[in-house]
Amino acid sequence: QVQLVESGGGLVQAGESLRLSCTASGSIFSINHMGWYRQAPGKQRELVASLTTLGTVGYADSVKGRFTISRNNAKNTGYLQMNSLKPEDTAVYYCAAYRNGTYRWGQGTQVTVSS
């Protein structure tokens, strides 16, 4: 069973940056799409950024121009570079690998942005 482990979260001030990593226990990113989701307290989980196996990227309007999704298949690792962070970016961030409707999730990493 492939596992995903996120890291890189933390407490930062508004305007600062963080880079989240998602490391897989197996080589799945070459055959699975990757997505970063987030869930703030009292809100539904939302898609923040996605990266298909063909390299097509997509971003939520709220993070366009500030966040960048990428992956390194050789390292079995995906990334989410987050710049110009805002307090409204505060949430638990989850990495997902998905294909044909089947999702694998990481445990999440907390990102807190203070004003």
Short mmCIF file of C-alpha atoms in Angstrom, two decimals:
data_model
loop_
_atom_site.label_atom_id
_atom_site.label_comp_id
_atom_site.label_asym_id
_atom_site.label_seq_id
_atom_site.Cartn_x
_atom_site.Cartn_y
_atom_site.Cartn_z
CA GLN A 1 0.00 0.00 0.00
CA VAL A 2 1.51 3.28 -1.11
CA GLN A 3 1.62 5.94 1.57
CA LEU A 4 1.89 9.70 1.19
CA VAL A 5 3.57 11.84 3.83
CA GLU A 6 3.33 15.63 3.81
CA SER A 7 5.84 17.93 5.45
CA GLY A 8 6.83 21.57 5.46
CA GLY A 9 3.89 23.15 7.21
CA GLY A 10 4.27 25.62 10.03
CA LEU A 11 3.48 29.04 11.41
CA VAL A 12 4.46 32.05 9.29
CA GLN A 13 3.54 35.69 9.02
CA ALA A 14 1.51 37.14 6.19
CA GLY A 15 3.64 37.72 3.12
CA GLU A 16 6.07 34.92 3.86
CA SER A 17 6.56 31.66 2.01
CA LEU A 18 6.44 27.93 2.69
CA ARG A 19 7.15 24.88 0.57
CA LEU A 20 5.16 21.77 1.27
CA SER A 21 6.48 18.36 0.26
CA CYS A 22 4.61 15.14 -0.33
CA THR A 23 6.75 12.03 -0.37
CA ALA A 24 5.35 8.74 -1.61
CA SER A 25 6.55 5.35 -0.47
CA GLY A 26 6.41 4.12 -4.06
CA SER A 27 6.62 5.39 -7.62
CA ILE A 28 3.10 6.63 -8.04
CA PHE A 29 3.38 10.18 -9.29
CA SER A 30 4.44 9.05 -12.73
CA ILE A 31 1.14 7.20 -13.20
CA ASN A 32 -1.16 9.22 -10.96
CA HIS A 33 -2.30 12.79 -11.05
CA MET A 34 -1.37 14.84 -8.01
CA GLY A 35 -3.36 17.39 -6.11
CA TRP A 36 -3.00 19.59 -3.08
CA TYR A 37 -6.14 20.20 -1.05
CA ARG A 38 -6.79 22.21 2.07
CA GLN A 39 -9.39 22.27 4.78
CA ALA A 40 -9.92 25.17 7.11
CA PRO A 41 -11.88 24.79 10.37
CA GLY A 42 -15.58 24.60 9.69
CA LYS A 43 -15.11 24.48 5.93
CA GLN A 44 -15.13 21.78 3.29
CA ARG A 45 -11.94 20.43 1.82
CA GLU A 46 -11.09 22.31 -1.36
CA LEU A 47 -8.74 21.70 -4.26
CA VAL A 48 -5.88 24.18 -4.27
CA ALA A 49 -3.69 22.93 -7.09
CA SER A 50 -3.48 19.97 -9.44
CA LEU A 51 -0.89 18.46 -11.72
CA THR A 52 -1.74 15.74 -14.20
CA THR A 53 0.60 13.02 -15.42
CA LEU A 54 0.88 14.97 -18.69
CA GLY A 55 2.00 18.09 -16.86
CA THR A 56 -1.21 20.10 -17.00
CA VAL A 57 -1.58 22.32 -13.95
CA GLY A 58 -4.60 23.97 -12.43
CA TYR A 59 -5.07 26.34 -9.51
CA ALA A 60 -7.89 27.66 -7.43
CA ASP A 61 -8.55 31.31 -8.18
CA SER A 62 -7.63 32.23 -4.63
CA VAL A 63 -4.03 31.01 -5.05
CA LYS A 64 -3.27 31.76 -8.70
CA GLY A 65 -0.03 33.65 -9.06
CA ARG A 66 1.05 32.78 -5.52
CA PHE A 67 1.22 28.97 -5.37
CA THR A 68 3.13 26.60 -7.64
CA ILE A 69 2.66 22.85 -7.83
CA SER A 70 5.43 20.58 -9.06
CA ARG A 71 6.79 17.09 -8.71
CA ASN A 72 10.01 15.13 -9.01
CA ASN A 73 9.15 11.62 -10.17
CA ALA A 74 12.69 10.39 -9.52
CA LYS A 75 12.32 11.35 -5.87
CA ASN A 76 8.68 10.24 -5.64
CA THR A 77 7.95 13.68 -4.23
CA GLY A 78 5.48 16.42 -5.00
CA TYR A 79 5.70 20.02 -3.90
CA LEU A 80 3.54 23.05 -3.29
CA GLN A 81 5.45 26.32 -3.21
CA MET A 82 3.37 28.93 -1.43
CA ASN A 83 4.37 32.57 -1.67
CA SER A 84 2.77 35.76 -0.39
CA LEU A 85 0.81 33.80 2.16
CA LYS A 86 -2.34 35.32 3.60
CA PRO A 87 -4.21 34.59 6.84
CA GLU A 88 -7.00 33.05 4.76
CA ASP A 89 -4.53 30.40 3.57
CA THR A 90 -4.56 28.95 7.09
CA ALA A 91 -5.68 25.32 6.86
CA VAL A 92 -4.58 21.72 6.98
CA TYR A 93 -3.04 20.90 3.61
CA TYR A 94 -3.38 17.44 2.14
CA CYS A 95 -1.59 15.79 -0.73
CA ALA A 96 -3.48 13.37 -2.95
CA ALA A 97 -2.52 10.99 -5.72
CA TYR A 98 -5.44 9.94 -7.86
CA ARG A 99 -6.27 7.96 -10.96
CA ASN A 100 -9.51 6.62 -12.38
CA GLY A 101 -11.47 7.89 -9.40
CA THR A 102 -9.25 6.25 -6.80
CA TYR A 103 -7.61 8.62 -4.34
CA ARG A 104 -4.72 8.14 -1.95
CA TRP A 105 -4.33 10.76 0.78
CA GLY A 106 -1.62 11.91 3.09
CA GLN A 107 -2.23 12.71 6.74
CA GLY A 108 -2.07 16.47 6.24
CA THR A 109 0.18 19.25 7.44
CA GLN A 110 -0.92 22.39 9.26
CA VAL A 111 -0.24 25.79 7.74
CA THR A 112 -0.97 28.80 9.91
CA VAL A 113 -0.54 32.35 8.62
CA SER A 114 -0.66 35.16 11.14
CA SER A 115 -1.57 38.72 10.24
#
